[in-house]
Amino acid sequence: MLSKRLKSIADLVPNNARVIDIGTDHAYLPIYLYENNVTKNITASDISSKVLKSSLDNLKKHNLDDKITLVLSDGLKNIKENFDVAIIAGMGTHTIKKILSASQIPDTLIIQSNNDHYELRSFLNTLGYKIAKEIVIEDKLHYYIIIKFQKGRELLSQEELLFGKSNNINYYSYLLDKYQKIYKKSQDKKHLEYINILSKLIEKIPE
Ligand SMILES: C[S@@+](CC[C@H](N)C(=O)[O-])C[C@H]1O[C@@H](n2cnc3c(N)ncnc32)[C@H](O)[C@@H]1O
């Protein structure tokens, strides 16, 4: 069964879109998208040939090895086709930024970075992408931030760059608690600022 994290990503993929899953690993997400008729037009890529062997084994198990295209590629470097949507999940912002520095990237990006979300949001904002949807999911005691970016301009406030647009009260409360603990020890003004912003964000969320 697909993890809650990957299922939440799959739920953001538009029907019948031409999709590339960059860094596909086991190809779980492409298999789900195909078998659940979200889209049949899927390429799965990875930088590692070893990983791609196990992706292929999985595709074979599902009789999808001639339906889903597998490509060995560092980001989009070996990708010739155009896609409507690129999915990049389970990597850090540094790698994601390198991948997105390619010349031609799709208009819709579904990204789940493991870190540095401020940097991710501001990088994509500068690149000319707006946040179409941001969700936070909790899976096995871990919060995952999943952002769907769409080509377009928007002005993001410092609060939005820092904490996103999810309005997820559990996540904001978790962060508030975390920064309160850090502030107790550090007395750092930056953490006090985070505490004030998060308190206001939490107050604004309707019950
Ligand atoms: C932790 S796995 C995440 C797999 C899957 N996307 C997920 O979210 O469950 C990261 C995968 O990204 C691949 N990867 C890392 N850097 C990459 C790059 N520059 N281009 C393509 N794939 C990359 C790794 O080989 C690995 O299979």
PDB file of C-alpha atoms and ligand atoms in Angstrom:
ATOM      1  CA  MET A   1       0.000   0.000   0.000  1.00  0.00           C
ATOM      2  CA  LEU A   2       1.142   3.506  -0.798  1.00  0.00           C
ATOM      3  CA  SER A   3       2.381   5.537   2.196  1.00  0.00           C
ATOM      4  CA  LYS A   4       0.214   8.420   3.406  1.00  0.00           C
ATOM      5  CA  ARG A   5       2.906  10.805   2.119  1.00  0.00           C
ATOM      6  CA  LEU A   6       2.964   9.392  -1.417  1.00  0.00           C
ATOM      7  CA  LYS A   7      -0.843   9.088  -1.509  1.00  0.00           C
ATOM      8  CA  SER A   8      -1.128  12.798  -0.616  1.00  0.00           C
ATOM      9  CA  ILE A   9       1.235  13.617  -3.477  1.00  0.00           C
ATOM     10  CA  ALA A  10      -0.752  11.412  -5.867  1.00  0.00           C
ATOM     11  CA  ASP A  11      -3.945  13.253  -4.882  1.00  0.00           C
ATOM     12  CA  LEU A  12      -2.444  16.485  -6.250  1.00  0.00           C
ATOM     13  CA  VAL A  13      -1.769  15.079  -9.724  1.00  0.00           C
ATOM     14  CA  PRO A  14      -4.294  16.243 -12.346  1.00  0.00           C
ATOM     15  CA  ASN A  15      -6.059  13.549 -14.377  1.00  0.00           C
ATOM     16  CA  ASN A  16      -4.412  12.541 -17.649  1.00  0.00           C
ATOM     17  CA  ALA A  17      -1.457  14.870 -17.160  1.00  0.00           C
ATOM     18  CA  ARG A  18       1.915  14.017 -18.684  1.00  0.00           C
ATOM     19  CA  VAL A  19       3.903  13.312 -15.533  1.00  0.00           C
ATOM     20  CA  ILE A  20       7.542  12.790 -14.680  1.00  0.00           C
ATOM     21  CA  ASP A  21       8.521  11.445 -11.265  1.00  0.00           C
ATOM     22  CA  ILE A  22      12.119  12.564 -10.741  1.00  0.00           C
ATOM     23  CA  GLY A  23      13.998  10.404  -8.230  1.00  0.00           C
ATOM     24  CA  THR A  24      11.388   7.692  -8.377  1.00  0.00           C
ATOM     25  CA  ASP A  25      13.279   5.069  -6.349  1.00  0.00           C
ATOM     26  CA  HIS A  26      10.896   2.059  -6.154  1.00  0.00           C
ATOM     27  CA  ALA A  27       8.481   3.638  -8.655  1.00  0.00           C
ATOM     28  CA  TYR A  28       5.660   3.263  -6.125  1.00  0.00           C
ATOM     29  CA  LEU A  29       4.094   6.585  -7.088  1.00  0.00           C
ATOM     30  CA  PRO A  30       4.077   5.978 -10.893  1.00  0.00           C
ATOM     31  CA  ILE A  31       2.598   2.504 -10.332  1.00  0.00           C
ATOM     32  CA  TYR A  32      -0.163   3.980  -8.166  1.00  0.00           C
ATOM     33  CA  LEU A  33      -0.936   6.745 -10.676  1.00  0.00           C
ATOM     34  CA  TYR A  34      -1.190   4.238 -13.518  1.00  0.00           C
ATOM     35  CA  GLU A  35      -3.200   1.577 -11.688  1.00  0.00           C
ATOM     36  CA  ASN A  36      -5.635   4.107 -10.281  1.00  0.00           C
ATOM     37  CA  ASN A  37      -6.229   5.718 -13.661  1.00  0.00           C
ATOM     38  CA  VAL A  38      -4.964   9.114 -12.566  1.00  0.00           C
ATOM     39  CA  THR A  39      -2.818   9.172 -15.696  1.00  0.00           C
ATOM     40  CA  LYS A  40      -1.267   6.634 -18.057  1.00  0.00           C
ATOM     41  CA  ASN A  41       1.334   9.055 -19.376  1.00  0.00           C
ATOM     42  CA  ILE A  42       4.181   8.593 -16.913  1.00  0.00           C
ATOM     43  CA  THR A  43       7.957   8.702 -16.993  1.00  0.00           C
ATOM     44  CA  ALA A  44       9.921   7.679 -13.929  1.00  0.00           C
ATOM     45  CA  SER A  45      13.557   8.701 -13.621  1.00  0.00           C
ATOM     46  CA  ASP A  46      16.404   8.309 -11.200  1.00  0.00           C
ATOM     47  CA  ILE A  47      20.082   9.248 -11.032  1.00  0.00           C
ATOM     48  CA  SER A  48      21.059   5.761  -9.872  1.00  0.00           C
ATOM     49  CA  SER A  49      21.180   2.773 -12.223  1.00  0.00           C
ATOM     50  CA  LYS A  50      21.075   0.442  -9.218  1.00  0.00           C
ATOM     51  CA  VAL A  51      17.858   2.082  -8.047  1.00  0.00           C
ATOM     52  CA  LEU A  52      16.379   1.892 -11.543  1.00  0.00           C
ATOM     53  CA  LYS A  53      16.935  -1.874 -11.586  1.00  0.00           C
ATOM     54  CA  SER A  54      14.681  -2.238  -8.560  1.00  0.00           C
ATOM     55  CA  SER A  55      12.185   0.214 -10.118  1.00  0.00           C
ATOM     56  CA  LEU A  56      12.102  -2.044 -13.190  1.00  0.00           C
ATOM     57  CA  ASP A  57      11.591  -5.145 -11.043  1.00  0.00           C
ATOM     58  CA  ASN A  58       8.624  -3.444  -9.401  1.00  0.00           C
ATOM     59  CA  LEU A  59       7.173  -2.379 -12.749  1.00  0.00           C
ATOM     60  CA  LYS A  60       7.516  -5.976 -13.978  1.00  0.00           C
ATOM     61  CA  LYS A  61       5.683  -7.274 -10.889  1.00  0.00           C
ATOM     62  CA  HIS A  62       2.782  -5.013 -11.864  1.00  0.00           C
ATOM     63  CA  ASN A  63       3.047  -5.768 -15.616  1.00  0.00           C
ATOM     64  CA  LEU A  64       3.788  -2.109 -16.224  1.00  0.00           C
ATOM     65  CA  ASP A  65       7.343  -2.340 -17.601  1.00  0.00           C
ATOM     66  CA  ASP A  66       6.105  -1.565 -21.117  1.00  0.00           C
ATOM     67  CA  LYS A  67       3.630   1.087 -19.911  1.00  0.00           C
ATOM     68  CA  ILE A  68       5.745   3.365 -17.710  1.00  0.00           C
ATOM     69  CA  THR A  69       8.964   4.785 -19.188  1.00  0.00           C
ATOM     70  CA  LEU A  70      12.099   4.523 -17.045  1.00  0.00           C
ATOM     71  CA  VAL A  71      15.003   6.894 -17.653  1.00  0.00           C
ATOM     72  CA  LEU A  72      18.420   7.104 -16.053  1.00  0.00           C
ATOM     73  CA  SER A  73      18.947  10.812 -15.532  1.00  0.00           C
ATOM     74  CA  ASP A  74      20.406  13.382 -13.194  1.00  0.00           C
ATOM     75  CA  GLY A  75      17.355  15.585 -12.809  1.00  0.00           C
ATOM     76  CA  LEU A  76      16.078  16.540 -16.238  1.00  0.00           C
ATOM     77  CA  LYS A  77      19.445  16.260 -18.030  1.00  0.00           C
ATOM     78  CA  ASN A  78      18.574  13.174 -20.151  1.00  0.00           C
ATOM     79  CA  ILE A  79      14.908  14.021 -20.516  1.00  0.00           C
ATOM     80  CA  LYS A  80      13.872  15.037 -24.012  1.00  0.00           C
ATOM     81  CA  GLU A  81      10.069  15.056 -23.744  1.00  0.00           C
ATOM     82  CA  ASN A  82       7.851  17.788 -22.327  1.00  0.00           C
ATOM     83  CA  PHE A  83       5.687  17.180 -19.286  1.00  0.00           C
ATOM     84  CA  ASP A  84       2.755  18.941 -17.650  1.00  0.00           C
ATOM     85  CA  VAL A  85       3.829  17.966 -14.154  1.00  0.00           C
ATOM     86  CA  ALA A  86       7.124  17.128 -12.459  1.00  0.00           C
ATOM     87  CA  ILE A  87       7.078  15.410  -9.092  1.00  0.00           C
ATOM     88  CA  ILE A  88      10.164  15.663  -6.910  1.00  0.00           C
ATOM     89  CA  ALA A  89       9.787  14.028  -3.514  1.00  0.00           C
ATOM     90  CA  GLY A  90      11.957  12.787  -0.706  1.00  0.00           C
ATOM     91  CA  MET A  91      15.020  14.910  -1.468  1.00  0.00           C
ATOM     92  CA  GLY A  92      16.558  17.991   0.114  1.00  0.00           C
ATOM     93  CA  THR A  93      16.049  21.540  -1.140  1.00  0.00           C
ATOM     94  CA  HIS A  94      19.667  21.805  -2.294  1.00  0.00           C
ATOM     95  CA  THR A  95      19.234  18.879  -4.740  1.00  0.00           C
ATOM     96  CA  ILE A  96      15.765  20.039  -5.769  1.00  0.00           C
ATOM     97  CA  LYS A  97      17.116  23.507  -6.633  1.00  0.00           C
ATOM     98  CA  LYS A  98      19.855  21.938  -8.773  1.00  0.00           C
ATOM     99  CA  ILE A  99      17.279  19.822 -10.619  1.00  0.00           C
ATOM    100  CA  LEU A 100      15.041  22.841 -11.215  1.00  0.00           C
ATOM    101  CA  SER A 101      17.891  24.906 -12.576  1.00  0.00           C
ATOM    102  CA  ALA A 102      17.472  23.011 -15.868  1.00  0.00           C
ATOM    103  CA  SER A 103      16.400  24.998 -18.894  1.00  0.00           C
ATOM    104  CA  GLN A 104      12.922  23.595 -19.425  1.00  0.00           C
ATOM    105  CA  ILE A 105      10.760  22.699 -16.466  1.00  0.00           C
ATOM    106  CA  PRO A 106       7.039  21.928 -16.444  1.00  0.00           C
ATOM    107  CA  ASP A 107       4.418  24.512 -15.468  1.00  0.00           C
ATOM    108  CA  THR A 108       3.260  22.400 -12.543  1.00  0.00           C
ATOM    109  CA  LEU A 109       5.626  21.072  -9.896  1.00  0.00           C
ATOM    110  CA  ILE A 110       4.678  18.891  -6.953  1.00  0.00           C
ATOM    111  CA  ILE A 111       7.467  19.023  -4.437  1.00  0.00           C
ATOM    112  CA  GLN A 112       8.044  17.373  -1.097  1.00  0.00           C
ATOM    113  CA  SER A 113      11.368  18.528   0.239  1.00  0.00           C
ATOM    114  CA  ASN A 114      12.895  17.105   3.390  1.00  0.00           C
ATOM    115  CA  ASN A 115      14.308  20.419   4.569  1.00  0.00           C
ATOM    116  CA  ASP A 116      14.791  24.168   4.096  1.00  0.00           C
ATOM    117  CA  HIS A 117      11.258  25.088   3.039  1.00  0.00           C
ATOM    118  CA  TYR A 118      11.918  28.817   3.336  1.00  0.00           C
ATOM    119  CA  GLU A 119      14.677  28.473   0.729  1.00  0.00           C
ATOM    120  CA  LEU A 120      12.476  26.265  -1.466  1.00  0.00           C
ATOM    121  CA  ARG A 121       9.530  28.719  -1.445  1.00  0.00           C
ATOM    122  CA  SER A 122      11.699  31.744  -2.128  1.00  0.00           C
ATOM    123  CA  PHE A 123      13.665  29.984  -4.896  1.00  0.00           C
ATOM    124  CA  LEU A 124      10.491  28.970  -6.725  1.00  0.00           C
ATOM    125  CA  ASN A 125       8.928  32.371  -6.183  1.00  0.00           C
ATOM    126  CA  THR A 126      11.947  33.969  -7.855  1.00  0.00           C
ATOM    127  CA  LEU A 127      11.764  31.383 -10.639  1.00  0.00           C
ATOM    128  CA  GLY A 128       8.190  32.525 -11.425  1.00  0.00           C
ATOM    129  CA  TYR A 129       6.096  29.892  -9.654  1.00  0.00           C
ATOM    130  CA  LYS A 130       3.264  30.478  -7.217  1.00  0.00           C
ATOM    131  CA  ILE A 131       1.986  28.178  -4.511  1.00  0.00           C
ATOM    132  CA  ALA A 132      -1.236  26.627  -5.811  1.00  0.00           C
ATOM    133  CA  LYS A 133      -1.675  24.362  -2.804  1.00  0.00           C
ATOM    134  CA  GLU A 134       0.326  23.520   0.258  1.00  0.00           C
ATOM    135  CA  ILE A 135      -0.490  20.669   2.584  1.00  0.00           C
ATOM    136  CA  VAL A 136       1.143  19.266   5.659  1.00  0.00           C
ATOM    137  CA  ILE A 137       0.590  15.645   6.525  1.00  0.00           C
ATOM    138  CA  GLU A 138       1.609  13.732   9.594  1.00  0.00           C
ATOM    139  CA  ASP A 139       2.842  10.235   8.956  1.00  0.00           C
ATOM    140  CA  LYS A 140       4.554   8.054  11.550  1.00  0.00           C
ATOM    141  CA  LEU A 141       5.251  11.009  13.882  1.00  0.00           C
ATOM    142  CA  HIS A 142       6.793  13.084  11.117  1.00  0.00           C
ATOM    143  CA  TYR A 143       5.424  16.174   9.363  1.00  0.00           C
ATOM    144  CA  TYR A 144       5.779  16.279   5.589  1.00  0.00           C
ATOM    145  CA  ILE A 145       5.248  19.481   3.617  1.00  0.00           C
ATOM    146  CA  ILE A 146       3.930  18.964   0.117  1.00  0.00           C
ATOM    147  CA  ILE A 147       3.660  21.964  -2.194  1.00  0.00           C
ATOM    148  CA  LYS A 148       2.047  22.203  -5.595  1.00  0.00           C
ATOM    149  CA  PHE A 149       3.630  25.061  -7.519  1.00  0.00           C
ATOM    150  CA  GLN A 150       2.093  26.540 -10.652  1.00  0.00           C
ATOM    151  CA  LYS A 151       3.755  28.840 -13.160  1.00  0.00           C
ATOM    152  CA  GLY A 152       2.800  32.410 -12.215  1.00  0.00           C
ATOM    153  CA  ARG A 153       3.756  35.379 -10.084  1.00  0.00           C
ATOM    154  CA  GLU A 154       2.766  36.103  -6.496  1.00  0.00           C
ATOM    155  CA  LEU A 155       4.064  38.186  -3.650  1.00  0.00           C
ATOM    156  CA  LEU A 156       4.782  36.055  -0.592  1.00  0.00           C
ATOM    157  CA  SER A 157       4.957  37.618   2.867  1.00  0.00           C
ATOM    158  CA  GLN A 158       7.803  36.768   5.225  1.00  0.00           C
ATOM    159  CA  GLU A 159       5.300  34.656   7.219  1.00  0.00           C
ATOM    160  CA  GLU A 160       4.335  32.685   4.119  1.00  0.00           C
ATOM    161  CA  LEU A 161       7.961  32.176   3.101  1.00  0.00           C
ATOM    162  CA  LEU A 162       8.759  30.935   6.588  1.00  0.00           C
ATOM    163  CA  PHE A 163       5.742  28.776   7.394  1.00  0.00           C
ATOM    164  CA  GLY A 164       3.907  28.314   4.103  1.00  0.00           C
ATOM    165  CA  LYS A 165       0.248  28.378   3.229  1.00  0.00           C
ATOM    166  CA  SER A 166      -1.012  25.146   4.768  1.00  0.00           C
ATOM    167  CA  ASN A 167      -2.881  26.690   7.718  1.00  0.00           C
ATOM    168  CA  ASN A 168      -2.384  23.352   9.430  1.00  0.00           C
ATOM    169  CA  ILE A 169      -2.969  24.046  13.115  1.00  0.00           C
ATOM    170  CA  ASN A 170      -1.270  20.856  14.337  1.00  0.00           C
ATOM    171  CA  TYR A 171       1.851  21.657  12.369  1.00  0.00           C
ATOM    172  CA  TYR A 172       1.958  25.290  13.473  1.00  0.00           C
ATOM    173  CA  SER A 173       1.401  24.236  17.109  1.00  0.00           C
ATOM    174  CA  TYR A 174       4.198  21.689  16.791  1.00  0.00           C
ATOM    175  CA  LEU A 175       6.526  24.414  15.452  1.00  0.00           C
ATOM    176  CA  LEU A 176       5.448  26.861  18.151  1.00  0.00           C
ATOM    177  CA  ASP A 177       6.273  24.330  20.843  1.00  0.00           C
ATOM    178  CA  LYS A 178       9.614  23.572  19.181  1.00  0.00           C
ATOM    179  CA  TYR A 179      10.633  27.239  18.959  1.00  0.00           C
ATOM    180  CA  GLN A 180       9.468  27.973  22.503  1.00  0.00           C
ATOM    181  CA  LYS A 181      11.787  25.244  23.739  1.00  0.00           C
ATOM    182  CA  ILE A 182      14.668  26.513  21.616  1.00  0.00           C
ATOM    183  CA  TYR A 183      14.056  30.108  22.705  1.00  0.00           C
ATOM    184  CA  LYS A 184      14.130  29.145  26.376  1.00  0.00           C
ATOM    185  CA  LYS A 185      17.705  28.007  25.894  1.00  0.00           C
ATOM    186  CA  SER A 186      18.937  30.402  23.210  1.00  0.00           C
ATOM    187  CA  GLN A 187      17.085  33.662  23.996  1.00  0.00           C
ATOM    188  CA  ASP A 188      17.688  34.313  20.303  1.00  0.00           C
ATOM    189  CA  LYS A 189      15.523  37.138  18.852  1.00  0.00           C
ATOM    190  CA  LYS A 190      14.983  35.167  15.640  1.00  0.00           C
ATOM    191  CA  HIS A 191      13.212  32.414  17.572  1.00  0.00           C
ATOM    192  CA  LEU A 192      11.121  34.951  19.471  1.00  0.00           C
ATOM    193  CA  GLU A 193      10.042  36.359  16.098  1.00  0.00           C
ATOM    194  CA  TYR A 194       9.029  32.842  14.956  1.00  0.00           C
ATOM    195  CA  ILE A 195       7.038  32.381  18.167  1.00  0.00           C
ATOM    196  CA  ASN A 196       5.152  35.656  17.605  1.00  0.00           C
ATOM    197  CA  ILE A 197       4.399  34.872  13.967  1.00  0.00           C
ATOM    198  CA  LEU A 198       3.210  31.334  14.741  1.00  0.00           C
ATOM    199  CA  SER A 199       1.012  32.516  17.641  1.00  0.00           C
ATOM    200  CA  LYS A 200      -0.703  34.995  15.301  1.00  0.00           C
ATOM    201  CA  LEU A 201      -1.099  32.388  12.549  1.00  0.00           C
ATOM    202  CA  ILE A 202      -2.694  29.943  14.983  1.00  0.00           C
ATOM    203  CA  GLU A 203      -5.081  32.653  16.295  1.00  0.00           C
ATOM    204  CA  LYS A 204      -6.227  33.398  12.724  1.00  0.00           C
ATOM    205  CA  ILE A 205      -7.151  29.794  11.862  1.00  0.00           C
ATOM    206  CA  PRO A 206     -10.912  29.307  12.270  1.00  0.00           C
ATOM    207  CA  GLU A 207     -11.905  26.509  14.691  1.00  0.00           C
TER     208      GLU A 207
HETATM  209  C1  LIG B   1      14.698   9.156  -0.698  1.00  0.00           C
HETATM  210  S1  LIG B   1      14.429   8.689  -2.356  1.00  0.00           S
HETATM  211  C2  LIG B   1      12.793   9.285  -2.609  1.00  0.00           C
HETATM  212  C3  LIG B   1      12.017   8.372  -3.507  1.00  0.00           C
HETATM  213  C4  LIG B   1      10.620   8.815  -3.862  1.00  0.00           C
HETATM  214  N1  LIG B   1      10.636  10.003  -4.702  1.00  0.00           N
HETATM  215  C5  LIG B   1       9.798   9.079  -2.632  1.00  0.00           C
HETATM  216  O1  LIG B   1       9.473  10.234  -2.358  1.00  0.00           O
HETATM  217  O2  LIG B   1       9.491   8.125  -1.906  1.00  0.00           O
HETATM  218  C6  LIG B   1      15.389   9.817  -3.301  1.00  0.00           C
HETATM  219  C7  LIG B   1      15.672   9.292  -4.700  1.00  0.00           C
HETATM  220  O3  LIG B   1      16.128  10.379  -5.495  1.00  0.00           O
HETATM  221  C8  LIG B   1      17.186   9.941  -6.313  1.00  0.00           C
HETATM  222  N2  LIG B   1      17.963  11.136  -6.696  1.00  0.00           N
HETATM  223  C9  LIG B   1      18.803  11.871  -5.933  1.00  0.00           C
HETATM  224  N3  LIG B   1      19.310  12.898  -6.639  1.00  0.00           N
HETATM  225  C10 LIG B   1      18.767  12.833  -7.877  1.00  0.00           C
HETATM  226  C11 LIG B   1      18.896  13.601  -9.076  1.00  0.00           C
HETATM  227  N4  LIG B   1      19.703  14.664  -9.133  1.00  0.00           N
HETATM  228  N5  LIG B   1      18.188  13.245 -10.168  1.00  0.00           N
HETATM  229  C12 LIG B   1      17.378  12.152 -10.129  1.00  0.00           C
HETATM  230  N6  LIG B   1      17.226  11.377  -9.030  1.00  0.00           N
HETATM  231  C13 LIG B   1      17.903  11.707  -7.925  1.00  0.00           C
HETATM  232  C14 LIG B   1      17.914   8.912  -5.459  1.00  0.00           C
HETATM  233  O4  LIG B   1      18.678   8.025  -6.247  1.00  0.00           O
HETATM  234  C15 LIG B   1      16.747   8.212  -4.758  1.00  0.00           C
HETATM  235  O5  LIG B   1      16.282   7.100  -5.460  1.00  0.00           O
END
